[in-house]
Short mmCIF file of C-alpha atoms and ligand atoms in Angstrom, two decimals:
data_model
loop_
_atom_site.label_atom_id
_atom_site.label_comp_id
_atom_site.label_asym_id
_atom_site.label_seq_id
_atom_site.Cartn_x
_atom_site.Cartn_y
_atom_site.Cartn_z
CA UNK A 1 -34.48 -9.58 -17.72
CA UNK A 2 -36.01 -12.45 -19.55
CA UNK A 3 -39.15 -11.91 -18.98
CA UNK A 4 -40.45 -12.92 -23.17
CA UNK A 5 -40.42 -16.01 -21.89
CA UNK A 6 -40.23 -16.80 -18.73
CA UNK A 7 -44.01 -16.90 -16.91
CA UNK A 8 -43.08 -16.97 -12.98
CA UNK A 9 -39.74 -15.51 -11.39
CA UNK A 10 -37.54 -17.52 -9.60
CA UNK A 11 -37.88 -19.26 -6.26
CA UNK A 12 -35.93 -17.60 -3.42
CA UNK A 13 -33.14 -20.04 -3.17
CA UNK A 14 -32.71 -19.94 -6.60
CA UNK A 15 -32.43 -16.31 -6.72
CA UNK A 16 -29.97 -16.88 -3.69
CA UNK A 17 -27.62 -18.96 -5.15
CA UNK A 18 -27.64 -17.10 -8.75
CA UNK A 19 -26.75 -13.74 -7.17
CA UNK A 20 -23.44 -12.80 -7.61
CA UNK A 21 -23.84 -9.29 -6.19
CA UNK A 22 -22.61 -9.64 -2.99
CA UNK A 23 -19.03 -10.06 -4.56
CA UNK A 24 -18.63 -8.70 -7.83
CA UNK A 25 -19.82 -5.32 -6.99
CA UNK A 26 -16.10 -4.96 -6.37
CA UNK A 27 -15.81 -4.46 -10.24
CA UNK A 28 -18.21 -1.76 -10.48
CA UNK A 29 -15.55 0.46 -11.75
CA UNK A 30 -13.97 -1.62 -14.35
CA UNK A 31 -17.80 -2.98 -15.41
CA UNK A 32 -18.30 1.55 -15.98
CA UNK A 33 -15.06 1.66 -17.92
CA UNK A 34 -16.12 -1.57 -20.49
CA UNK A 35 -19.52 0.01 -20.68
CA UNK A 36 -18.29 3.38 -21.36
CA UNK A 37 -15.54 2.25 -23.92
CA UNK A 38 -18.61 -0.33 -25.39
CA UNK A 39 -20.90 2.50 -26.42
CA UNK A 40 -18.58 4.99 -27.51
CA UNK A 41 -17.43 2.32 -30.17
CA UNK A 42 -21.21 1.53 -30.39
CA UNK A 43 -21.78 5.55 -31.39
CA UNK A 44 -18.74 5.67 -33.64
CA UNK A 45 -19.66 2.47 -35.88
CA UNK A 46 -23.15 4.02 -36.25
CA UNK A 47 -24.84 0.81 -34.06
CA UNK A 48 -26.67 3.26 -31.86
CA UNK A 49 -27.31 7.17 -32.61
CA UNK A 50 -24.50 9.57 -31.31
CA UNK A 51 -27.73 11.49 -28.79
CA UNK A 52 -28.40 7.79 -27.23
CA UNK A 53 -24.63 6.70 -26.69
CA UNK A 54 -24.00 10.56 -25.24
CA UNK A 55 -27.47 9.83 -22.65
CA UNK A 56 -25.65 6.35 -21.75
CA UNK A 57 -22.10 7.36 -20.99
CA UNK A 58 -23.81 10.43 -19.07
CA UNK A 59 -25.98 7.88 -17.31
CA UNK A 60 -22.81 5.44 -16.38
CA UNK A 61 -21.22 8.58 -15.11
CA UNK A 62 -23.99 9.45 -12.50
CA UNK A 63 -24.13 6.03 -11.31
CA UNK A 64 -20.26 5.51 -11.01
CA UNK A 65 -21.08 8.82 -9.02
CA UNK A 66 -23.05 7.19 -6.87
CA UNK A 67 -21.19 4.00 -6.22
CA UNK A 68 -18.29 6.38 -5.06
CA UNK A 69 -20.60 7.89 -2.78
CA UNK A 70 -22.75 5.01 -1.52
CA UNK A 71 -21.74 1.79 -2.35
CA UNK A 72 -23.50 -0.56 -4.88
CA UNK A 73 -26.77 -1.25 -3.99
CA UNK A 74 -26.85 -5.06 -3.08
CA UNK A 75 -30.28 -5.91 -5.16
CA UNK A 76 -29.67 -9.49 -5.42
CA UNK A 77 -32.92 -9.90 -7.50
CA UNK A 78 -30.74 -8.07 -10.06
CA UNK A 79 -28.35 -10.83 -9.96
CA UNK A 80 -25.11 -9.36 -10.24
CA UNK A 81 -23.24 -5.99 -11.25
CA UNK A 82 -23.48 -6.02 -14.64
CA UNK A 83 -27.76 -6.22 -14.19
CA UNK A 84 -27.28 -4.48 -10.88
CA UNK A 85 -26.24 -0.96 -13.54
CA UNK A 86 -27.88 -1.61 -16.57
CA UNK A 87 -31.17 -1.55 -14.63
CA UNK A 88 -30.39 1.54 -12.57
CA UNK A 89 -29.24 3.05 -16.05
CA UNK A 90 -32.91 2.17 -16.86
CA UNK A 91 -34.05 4.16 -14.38
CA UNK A 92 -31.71 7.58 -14.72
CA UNK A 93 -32.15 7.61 -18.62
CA UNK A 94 -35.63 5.64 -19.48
CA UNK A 95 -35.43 2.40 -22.05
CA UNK A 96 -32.43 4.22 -24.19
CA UNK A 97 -30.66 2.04 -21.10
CA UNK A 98 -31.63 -0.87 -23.49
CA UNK A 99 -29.28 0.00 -26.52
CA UNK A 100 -26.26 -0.38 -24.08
CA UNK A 101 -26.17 -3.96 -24.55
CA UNK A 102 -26.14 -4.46 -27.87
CA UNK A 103 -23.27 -6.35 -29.59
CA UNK A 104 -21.94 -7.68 -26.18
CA UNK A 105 -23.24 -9.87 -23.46
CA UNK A 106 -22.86 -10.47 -20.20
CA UNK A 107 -19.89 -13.65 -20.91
CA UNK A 108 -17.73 -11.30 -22.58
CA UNK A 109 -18.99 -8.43 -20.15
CA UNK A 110 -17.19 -9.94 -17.21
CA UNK A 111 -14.87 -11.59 -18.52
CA UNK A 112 -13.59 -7.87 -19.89
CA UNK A 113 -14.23 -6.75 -16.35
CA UNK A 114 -12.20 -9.32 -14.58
CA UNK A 115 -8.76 -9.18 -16.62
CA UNK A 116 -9.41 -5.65 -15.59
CA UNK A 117 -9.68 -5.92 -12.10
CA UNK A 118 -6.92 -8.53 -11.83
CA UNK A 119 -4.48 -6.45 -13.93
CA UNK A 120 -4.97 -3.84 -11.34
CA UNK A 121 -4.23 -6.43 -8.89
CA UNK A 122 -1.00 -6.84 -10.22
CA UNK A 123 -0.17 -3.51 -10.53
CA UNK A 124 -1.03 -3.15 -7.03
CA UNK A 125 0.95 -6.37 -5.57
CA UNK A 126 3.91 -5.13 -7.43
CA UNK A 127 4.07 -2.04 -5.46
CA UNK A 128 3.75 -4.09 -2.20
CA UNK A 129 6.63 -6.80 -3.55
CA UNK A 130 8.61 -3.58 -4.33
CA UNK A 131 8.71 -1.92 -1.11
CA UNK A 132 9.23 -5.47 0.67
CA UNK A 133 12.12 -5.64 -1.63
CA UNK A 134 13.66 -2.11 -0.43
CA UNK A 135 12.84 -3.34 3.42
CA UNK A 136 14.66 -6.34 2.63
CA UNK A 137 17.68 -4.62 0.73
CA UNK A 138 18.07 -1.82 3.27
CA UNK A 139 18.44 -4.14 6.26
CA UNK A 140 20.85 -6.43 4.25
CA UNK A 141 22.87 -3.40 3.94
CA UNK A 142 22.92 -2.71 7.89
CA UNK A 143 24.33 -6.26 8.10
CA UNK A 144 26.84 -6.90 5.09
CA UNK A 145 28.89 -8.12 7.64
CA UNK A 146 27.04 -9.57 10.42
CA UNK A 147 27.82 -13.20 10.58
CA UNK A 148 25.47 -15.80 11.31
CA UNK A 149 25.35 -19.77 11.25
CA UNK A 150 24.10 -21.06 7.52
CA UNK A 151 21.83 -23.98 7.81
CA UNK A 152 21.20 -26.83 5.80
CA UNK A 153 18.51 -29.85 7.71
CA UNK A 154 18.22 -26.97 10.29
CA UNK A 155 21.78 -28.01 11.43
CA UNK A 156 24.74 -25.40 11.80
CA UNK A 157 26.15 -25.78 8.59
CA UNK A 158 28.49 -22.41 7.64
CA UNK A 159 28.58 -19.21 8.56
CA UNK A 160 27.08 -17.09 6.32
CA UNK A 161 26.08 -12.83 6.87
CA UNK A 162 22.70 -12.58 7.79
CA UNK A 163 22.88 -9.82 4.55
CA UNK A 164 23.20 -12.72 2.59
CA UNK A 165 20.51 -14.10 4.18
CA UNK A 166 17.79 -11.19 4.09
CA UNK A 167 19.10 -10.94 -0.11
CA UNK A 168 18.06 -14.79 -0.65
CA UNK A 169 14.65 -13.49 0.17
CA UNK A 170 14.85 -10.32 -2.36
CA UNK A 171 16.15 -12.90 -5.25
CA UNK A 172 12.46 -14.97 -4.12
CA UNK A 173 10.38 -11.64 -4.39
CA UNK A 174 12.24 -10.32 -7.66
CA UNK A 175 11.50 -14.03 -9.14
CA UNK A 176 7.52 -13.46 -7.99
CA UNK A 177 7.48 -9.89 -9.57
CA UNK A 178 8.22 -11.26 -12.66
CA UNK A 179 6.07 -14.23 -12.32
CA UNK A 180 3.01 -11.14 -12.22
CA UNK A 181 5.48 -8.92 -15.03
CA UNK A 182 4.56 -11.97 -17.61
CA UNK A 183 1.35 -12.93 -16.14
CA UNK A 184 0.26 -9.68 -17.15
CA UNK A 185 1.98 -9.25 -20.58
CA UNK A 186 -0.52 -12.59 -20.93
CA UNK A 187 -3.19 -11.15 -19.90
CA UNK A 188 -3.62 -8.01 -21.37
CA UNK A 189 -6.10 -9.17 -24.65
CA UNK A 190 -9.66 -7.55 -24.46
CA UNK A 191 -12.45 -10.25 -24.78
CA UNK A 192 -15.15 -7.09 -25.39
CA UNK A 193 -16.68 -8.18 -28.51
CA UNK A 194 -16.60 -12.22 -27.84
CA UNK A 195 -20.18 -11.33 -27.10
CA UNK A 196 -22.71 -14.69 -25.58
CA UNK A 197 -19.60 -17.13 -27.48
CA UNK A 198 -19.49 -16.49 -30.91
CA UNK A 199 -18.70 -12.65 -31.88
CA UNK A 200 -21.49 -10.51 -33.64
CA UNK A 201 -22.98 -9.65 -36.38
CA UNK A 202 -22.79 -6.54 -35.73
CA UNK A 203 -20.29 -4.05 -36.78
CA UNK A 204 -18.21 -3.56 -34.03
CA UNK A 205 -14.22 -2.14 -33.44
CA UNK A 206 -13.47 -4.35 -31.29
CA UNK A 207 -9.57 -2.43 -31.71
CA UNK A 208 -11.17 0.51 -30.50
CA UNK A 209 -12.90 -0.89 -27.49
CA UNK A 210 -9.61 -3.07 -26.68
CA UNK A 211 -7.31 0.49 -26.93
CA UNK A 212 -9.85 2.45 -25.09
CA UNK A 213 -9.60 0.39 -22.14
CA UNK A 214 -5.58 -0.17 -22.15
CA UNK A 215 -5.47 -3.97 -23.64
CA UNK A 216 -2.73 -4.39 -26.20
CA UNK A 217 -5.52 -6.12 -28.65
CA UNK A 218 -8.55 -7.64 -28.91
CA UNK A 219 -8.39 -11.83 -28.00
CA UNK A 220 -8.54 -14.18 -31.02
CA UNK A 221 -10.99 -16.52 -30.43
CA UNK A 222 -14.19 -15.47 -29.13
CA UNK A 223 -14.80 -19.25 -27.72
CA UNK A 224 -11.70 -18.91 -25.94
CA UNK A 225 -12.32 -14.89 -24.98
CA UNK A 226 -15.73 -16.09 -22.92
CA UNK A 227 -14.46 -19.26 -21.21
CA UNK A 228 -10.80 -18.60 -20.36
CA UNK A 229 -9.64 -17.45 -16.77
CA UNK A 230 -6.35 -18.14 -17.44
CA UNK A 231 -5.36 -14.69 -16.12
CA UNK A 232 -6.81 -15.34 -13.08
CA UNK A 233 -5.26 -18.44 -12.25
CA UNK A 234 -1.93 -17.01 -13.80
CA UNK A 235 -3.24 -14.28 -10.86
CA UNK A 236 -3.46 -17.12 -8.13
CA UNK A 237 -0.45 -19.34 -8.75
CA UNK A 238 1.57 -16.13 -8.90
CA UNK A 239 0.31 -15.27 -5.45
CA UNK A 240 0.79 -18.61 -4.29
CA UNK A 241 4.36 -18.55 -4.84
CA UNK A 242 4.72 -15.36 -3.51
CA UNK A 243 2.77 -16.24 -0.20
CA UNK A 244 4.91 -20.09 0.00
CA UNK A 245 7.73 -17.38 0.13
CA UNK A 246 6.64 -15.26 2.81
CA UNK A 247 5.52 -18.18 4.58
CA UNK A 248 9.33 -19.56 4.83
CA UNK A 249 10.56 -16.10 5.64
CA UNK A 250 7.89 -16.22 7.98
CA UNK A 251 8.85 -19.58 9.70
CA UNK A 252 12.18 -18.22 10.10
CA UNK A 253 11.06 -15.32 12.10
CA UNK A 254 9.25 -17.52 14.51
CA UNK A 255 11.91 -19.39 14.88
CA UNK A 256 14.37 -16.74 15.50
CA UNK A 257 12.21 -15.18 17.74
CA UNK A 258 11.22 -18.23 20.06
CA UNK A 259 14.06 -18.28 23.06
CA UNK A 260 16.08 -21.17 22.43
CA UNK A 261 17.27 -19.44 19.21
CA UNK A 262 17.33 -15.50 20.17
CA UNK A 263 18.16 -14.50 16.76
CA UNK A 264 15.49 -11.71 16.73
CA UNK A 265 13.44 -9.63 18.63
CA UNK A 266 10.37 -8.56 17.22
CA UNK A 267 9.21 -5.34 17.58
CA UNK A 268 6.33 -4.08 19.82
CA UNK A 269 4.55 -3.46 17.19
CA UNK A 270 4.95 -6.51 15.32
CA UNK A 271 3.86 -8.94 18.36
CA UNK A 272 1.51 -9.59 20.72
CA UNK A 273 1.53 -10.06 24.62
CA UNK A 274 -0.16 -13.37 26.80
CA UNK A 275 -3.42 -12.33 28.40
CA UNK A 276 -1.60 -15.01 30.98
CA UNK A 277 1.71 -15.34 30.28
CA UNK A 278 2.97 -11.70 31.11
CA UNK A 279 6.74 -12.86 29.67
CA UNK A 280 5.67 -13.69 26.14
CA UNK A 281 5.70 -11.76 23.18
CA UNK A 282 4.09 -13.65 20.51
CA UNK A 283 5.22 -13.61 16.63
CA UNK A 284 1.52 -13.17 15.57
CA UNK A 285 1.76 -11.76 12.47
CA UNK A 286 4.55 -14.05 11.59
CA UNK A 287 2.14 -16.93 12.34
CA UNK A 288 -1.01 -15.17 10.26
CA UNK A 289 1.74 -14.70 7.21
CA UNK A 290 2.17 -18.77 7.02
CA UNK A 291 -1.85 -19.49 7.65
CA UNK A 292 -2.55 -16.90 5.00
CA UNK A 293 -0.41 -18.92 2.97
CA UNK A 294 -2.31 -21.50 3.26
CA UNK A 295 -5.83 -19.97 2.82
CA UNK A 296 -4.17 -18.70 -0.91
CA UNK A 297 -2.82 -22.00 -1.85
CA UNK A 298 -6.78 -22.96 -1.33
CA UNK A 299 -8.49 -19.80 -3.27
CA UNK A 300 -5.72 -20.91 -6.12
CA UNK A 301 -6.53 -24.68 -5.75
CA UNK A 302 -10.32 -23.80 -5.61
CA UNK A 303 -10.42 -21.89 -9.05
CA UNK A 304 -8.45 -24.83 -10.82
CA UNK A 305 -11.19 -27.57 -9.31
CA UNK A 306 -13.93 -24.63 -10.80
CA UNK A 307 -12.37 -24.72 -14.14
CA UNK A 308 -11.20 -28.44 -14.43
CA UNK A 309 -14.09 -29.99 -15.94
CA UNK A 310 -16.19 -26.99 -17.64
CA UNK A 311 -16.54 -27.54 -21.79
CA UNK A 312 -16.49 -24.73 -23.54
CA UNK A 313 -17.92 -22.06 -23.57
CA UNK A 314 -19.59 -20.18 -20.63
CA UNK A 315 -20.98 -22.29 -17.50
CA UNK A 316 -22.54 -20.65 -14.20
CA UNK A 317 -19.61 -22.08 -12.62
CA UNK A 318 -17.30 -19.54 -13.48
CA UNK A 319 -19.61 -17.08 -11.76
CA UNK A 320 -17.39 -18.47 -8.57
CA UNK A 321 -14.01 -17.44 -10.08
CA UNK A 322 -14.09 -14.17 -8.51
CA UNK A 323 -14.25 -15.03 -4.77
CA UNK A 324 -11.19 -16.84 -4.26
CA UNK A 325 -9.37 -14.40 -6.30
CA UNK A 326 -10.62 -11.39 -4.40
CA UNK A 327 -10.43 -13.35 -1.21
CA UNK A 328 -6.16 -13.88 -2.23
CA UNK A 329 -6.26 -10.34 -2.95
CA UNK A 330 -6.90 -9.41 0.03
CA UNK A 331 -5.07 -11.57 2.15
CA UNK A 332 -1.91 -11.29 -0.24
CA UNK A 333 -1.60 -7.51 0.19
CA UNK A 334 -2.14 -8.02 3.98
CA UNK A 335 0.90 -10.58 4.34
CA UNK A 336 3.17 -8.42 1.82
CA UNK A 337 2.60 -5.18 4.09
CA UNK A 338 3.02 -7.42 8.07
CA UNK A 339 6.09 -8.73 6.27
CA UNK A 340 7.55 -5.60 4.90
CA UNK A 341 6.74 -3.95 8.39
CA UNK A 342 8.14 -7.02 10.76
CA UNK A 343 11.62 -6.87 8.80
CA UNK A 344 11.93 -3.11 8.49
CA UNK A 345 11.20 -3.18 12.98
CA UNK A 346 12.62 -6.39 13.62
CA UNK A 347 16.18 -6.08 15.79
CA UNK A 348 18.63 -9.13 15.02
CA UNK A 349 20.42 -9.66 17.74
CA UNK A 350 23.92 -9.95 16.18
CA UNK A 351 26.29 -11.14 19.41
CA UNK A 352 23.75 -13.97 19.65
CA UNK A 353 24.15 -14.84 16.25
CA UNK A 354 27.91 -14.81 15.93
CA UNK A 355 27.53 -16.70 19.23
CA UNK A 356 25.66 -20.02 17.69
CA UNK A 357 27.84 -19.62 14.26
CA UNK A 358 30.93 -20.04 16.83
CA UNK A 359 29.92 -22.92 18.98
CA UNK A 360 28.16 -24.91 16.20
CA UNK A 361 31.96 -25.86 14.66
CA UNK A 362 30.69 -23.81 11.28
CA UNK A 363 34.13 -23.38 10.00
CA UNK A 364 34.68 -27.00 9.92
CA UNK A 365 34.42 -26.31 6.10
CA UNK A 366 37.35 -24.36 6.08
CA UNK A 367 39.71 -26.61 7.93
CA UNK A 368 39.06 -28.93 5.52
CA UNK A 369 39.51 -26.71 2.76
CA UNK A 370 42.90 -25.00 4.36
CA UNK A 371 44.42 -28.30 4.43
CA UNK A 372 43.70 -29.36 0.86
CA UNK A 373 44.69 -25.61 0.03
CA UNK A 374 47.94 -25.12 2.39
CA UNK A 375 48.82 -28.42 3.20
CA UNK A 376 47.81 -30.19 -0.13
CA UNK A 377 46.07 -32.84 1.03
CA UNK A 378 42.84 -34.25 -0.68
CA UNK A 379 40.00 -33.43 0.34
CA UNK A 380 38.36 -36.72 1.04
CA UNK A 381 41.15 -37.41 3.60
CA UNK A 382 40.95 -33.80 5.07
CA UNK A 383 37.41 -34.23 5.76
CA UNK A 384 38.27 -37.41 7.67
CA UNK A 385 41.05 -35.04 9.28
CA UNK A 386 38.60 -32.45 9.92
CA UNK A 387 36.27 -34.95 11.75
CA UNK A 388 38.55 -35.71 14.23
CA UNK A 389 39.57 -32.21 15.51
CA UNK A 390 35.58 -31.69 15.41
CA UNK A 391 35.00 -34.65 17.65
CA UNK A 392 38.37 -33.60 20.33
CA UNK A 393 36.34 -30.23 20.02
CA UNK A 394 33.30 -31.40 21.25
CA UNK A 395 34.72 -33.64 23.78
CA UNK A 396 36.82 -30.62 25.01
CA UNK A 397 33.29 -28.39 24.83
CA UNK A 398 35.58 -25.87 22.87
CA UNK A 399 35.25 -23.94 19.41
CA UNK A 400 37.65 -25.27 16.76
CA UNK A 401 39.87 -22.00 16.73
CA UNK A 402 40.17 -22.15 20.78
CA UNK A 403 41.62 -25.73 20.50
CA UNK A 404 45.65 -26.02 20.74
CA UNK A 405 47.99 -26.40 18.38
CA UNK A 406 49.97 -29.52 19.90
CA UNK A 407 46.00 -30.71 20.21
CA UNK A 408 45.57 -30.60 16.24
CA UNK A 409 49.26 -31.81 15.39
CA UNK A 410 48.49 -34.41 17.14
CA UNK A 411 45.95 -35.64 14.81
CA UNK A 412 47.95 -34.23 11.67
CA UNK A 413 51.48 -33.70 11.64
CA UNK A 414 51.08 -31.40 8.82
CA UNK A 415 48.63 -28.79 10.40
CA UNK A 416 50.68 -25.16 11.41
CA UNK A 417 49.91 -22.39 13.33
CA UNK A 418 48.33 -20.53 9.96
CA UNK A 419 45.61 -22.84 10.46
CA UNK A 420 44.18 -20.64 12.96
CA UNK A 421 43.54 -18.14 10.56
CA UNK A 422 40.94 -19.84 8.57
CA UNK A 423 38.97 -20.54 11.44
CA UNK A 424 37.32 -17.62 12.99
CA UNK A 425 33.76 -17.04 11.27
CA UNK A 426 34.71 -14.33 10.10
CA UNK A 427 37.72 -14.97 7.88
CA UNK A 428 35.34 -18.07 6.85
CA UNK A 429 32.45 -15.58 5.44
CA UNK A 430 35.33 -13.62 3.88
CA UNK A 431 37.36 -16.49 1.88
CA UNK A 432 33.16 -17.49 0.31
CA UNK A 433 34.24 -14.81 -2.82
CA UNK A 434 32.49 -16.56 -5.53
CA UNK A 435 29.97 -14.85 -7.30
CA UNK A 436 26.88 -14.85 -5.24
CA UNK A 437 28.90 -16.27 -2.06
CA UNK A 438 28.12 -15.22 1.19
CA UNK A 439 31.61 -13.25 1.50
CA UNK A 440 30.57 -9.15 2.78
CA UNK A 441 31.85 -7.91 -0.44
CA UNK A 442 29.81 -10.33 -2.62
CA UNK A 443 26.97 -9.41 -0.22
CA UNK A 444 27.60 -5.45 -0.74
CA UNK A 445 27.71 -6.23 -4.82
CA UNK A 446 24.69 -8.05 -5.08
CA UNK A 447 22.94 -4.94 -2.54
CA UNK A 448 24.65 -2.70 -4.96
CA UNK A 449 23.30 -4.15 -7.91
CA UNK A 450 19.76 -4.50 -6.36
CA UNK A 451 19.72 -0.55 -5.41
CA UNK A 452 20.05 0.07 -9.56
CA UNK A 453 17.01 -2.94 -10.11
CA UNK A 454 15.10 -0.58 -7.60
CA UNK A 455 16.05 2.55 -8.73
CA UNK A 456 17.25 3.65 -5.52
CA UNK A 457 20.63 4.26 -6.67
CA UNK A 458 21.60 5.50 -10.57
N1 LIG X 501 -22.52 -12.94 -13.07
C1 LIG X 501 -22.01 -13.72 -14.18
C2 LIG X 501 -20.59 -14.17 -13.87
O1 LIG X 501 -20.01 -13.62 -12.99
C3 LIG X 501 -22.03 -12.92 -15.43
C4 LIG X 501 -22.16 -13.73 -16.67
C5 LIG X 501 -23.50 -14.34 -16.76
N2 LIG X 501 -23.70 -14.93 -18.01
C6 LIG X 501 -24.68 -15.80 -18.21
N3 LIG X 501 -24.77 -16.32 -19.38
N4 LIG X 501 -25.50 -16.16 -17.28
O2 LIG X 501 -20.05 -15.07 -14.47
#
């Protein structure tokens, strides 16, 4: 490619670790669309003759033809897929293929390509995020009412309805969608016209090429347009808080599922057996949700090390900005569809979770709130109060509600029989009416509300 002045080719390795090929042939589509918008412009601003820009866009067409059909040809002489086409475009339509390139290069060439590919990305994680939301919403629904213990330092805390708990998890995802929502708002300038790092002299619509291909306008600063990859580490911190999310909602599951807890039982198809262990069913994909986590947090951490240092404009470095992005990708969509499957199969085993809400003295709360309410005492002297029935509880290996009432007059002369009532779990979850408490109706509210967000429900 620059042969003028260049006297031997490269050495091997240095052919090797130029090539780019091997990974950004996944934007052969987008690099057709920039080329195809680029010479149309080119045509209608009179830079190349309306009979050469017709050959080119009929040349891009065969070869996006063949891609579809066979792949990109992995020519790693060719460097990467912007040389990769252009010289196969050489081939199909003779040195016409040469005109394509003027008034662009390859900087703003790819970095056109890649806000492409990532917006797609979006588009396409928002879809997964949306149907994780409707898994999430619909199983709340089923269990408005179940109660569960609440947890705070993994200790029983209150009891909450595991509805509640599945709809903290849609208020994480609808946070992430519109992490992506702005992400791509940003994102959406064209840097097709930048050119090497300083614009062109020639007389290019850069408006055009920046409609033709969906931006909103072209970038400001072609500087900026060449060197920035903002968007894709808007992309990668986006899907890092996604995947720290269904990494805790992932944790939970194991949890839940190992046998000292019983709060779940993963489906068949959701776990795996012991080659050894015939008894064991295995929360797998669970498990691969958190270390996928983990592997994003590091593509994410790896582009920001990339970009740290780099002046302006264009370095080779940024070359490696696509791997970790593409490798996120990947394992993004993967832990957005286990996770959507696992909760839409998983069984929560309800009795067992009323069961630990009960014996963990979860409505210790309320006695301590019924006798600042009913017996007007304040509340730092009811939680003393509270403490002691606890502790006669515990010694008497008894839930609060199941202990006697001469029992709890004994330690408060102004406790009643109406005490009783506040104790069960369930009139606990019921009295928690604040706006976004864990009370069934709030629960059914908030689903209700989340249906409309969906479009589910009108
Ligand atoms: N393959 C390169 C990349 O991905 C394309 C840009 C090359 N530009 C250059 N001046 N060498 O970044």
């Amino acid at each position: 490619m620059w042969g003028g002045r260049f006297a031997e080719g490269p050495a091997a390795v240095m052919r090797e670790i130029n090539a780019s090929i091997p990974f950004d042939k996944r934007l052969w589509r987008q690099d057709i669309a920039g080329s195809i918008a680029h010479v149309r412009m080119q045509a209608a601003q009179g830079i190349i003759a309306a009979d050469d820009a017709a050959a080119i866009e009929q040349g891009l067409r065969t070869i996006e033809a063949e891609y579809e059909a066979n792949g990109v040809p992995e020519r790693i002489e060719l460097e990467d897929i912007h040389m990769v086409t252009e010289s196969r475009l050489a081939e199909l339509i003779g040195p016409t293929a040469g005109r394509l390139h003027t008034a662009r290069s390859r900087n703003d060439q790819v970095a056109t390509d890649f806000r492409l590919w990532v917006r797609d990305a979006i588009d396409a994680v928002d879809a997964g995020l949306k149907a994780l939301q409707v898994a999430l919403v619909t199983r709340a629904a089923e269990h408005a009412d179940s109660v569960m213990p609440g947890f705070t330092h993994l200790q029983v805390a209150q009891p909450v309805t595991l509805g509640h708990h599945l709809m903290a998890y849609y208020e994480m995802i609808r946070r992430d969608r519109s992490r992506f929502a702005d992400a791509r708002v940003r994102m959406n300038e064209c840097p097709l016209g930048a050119a090497a790092l300083a614009g062109t002299g020639f007389p290019i619509d850069r408006s055009a090429t920046a409609a033709a291909l969906g931006f909103d306008k072209p970038t400001d600063n072609s500087l900026d347009s060449v060197s920035d990859r903002d968007f894709a580490l808007d992309y990668l911190m986006s899907a890092t808080q996604v995947a720290l999310h269904l990494s805790r909602l992932a944790e939970e599951f194991i949890i839940w599922a190992s046998q000292p807890y019983g709060f779940v039982k993963l489906s068949d198809a959701w776990s795996t057996g012991s080659s050894i262990m015939p008894q064991k069913r295995n929360p797998d994909a669970a498990e691969l949700v958190r270390g996928h986590a983990g592997r994003i947090v590091g593509a994410m951490t790896s582009l920001v090390i990339t970009m740290k240092g780099l002046p302006l404009a264009y370095s080779k470095d940024m070359q490696d900005d696509k791997p970790p992005v593409f490798e996120a990708h990947d394992l993004l969509g993967l832990a957005i569809a286990a996770m959507t499957g696992m909760i839409e199969s998983v069984s929560f085993q309800v009795p067992r979770l009323r069961q630990v809400a009960e014996v963990g003295f979860s409505t210790a709360t309320d006695l301590a709130d019924w006798l600042v309410r009913d017996a007007g005492i304040p509340f730092r002297e009811a939680h003393h109060i509270t403490g002691r029935a606890v502790k006669l509880a515990e010694e008497e290996g008894v839930a609060l509600d199941m202990l006697d009432l001469a029992a709890l007059k004994n330690i408060d002369p102004r406790i009643d029989e109406r005490v009783f009532a506040a104790l069960s779990v369930d009139s606990s979850v019921a009295s928690r009416k604040s706006h976004g408490g864990t009370a069934p109706d709030q629960v059914r509210a908030r689903i209700a509300d989340a249906r409309i967000a969906l479009e589910l429900d009108r």
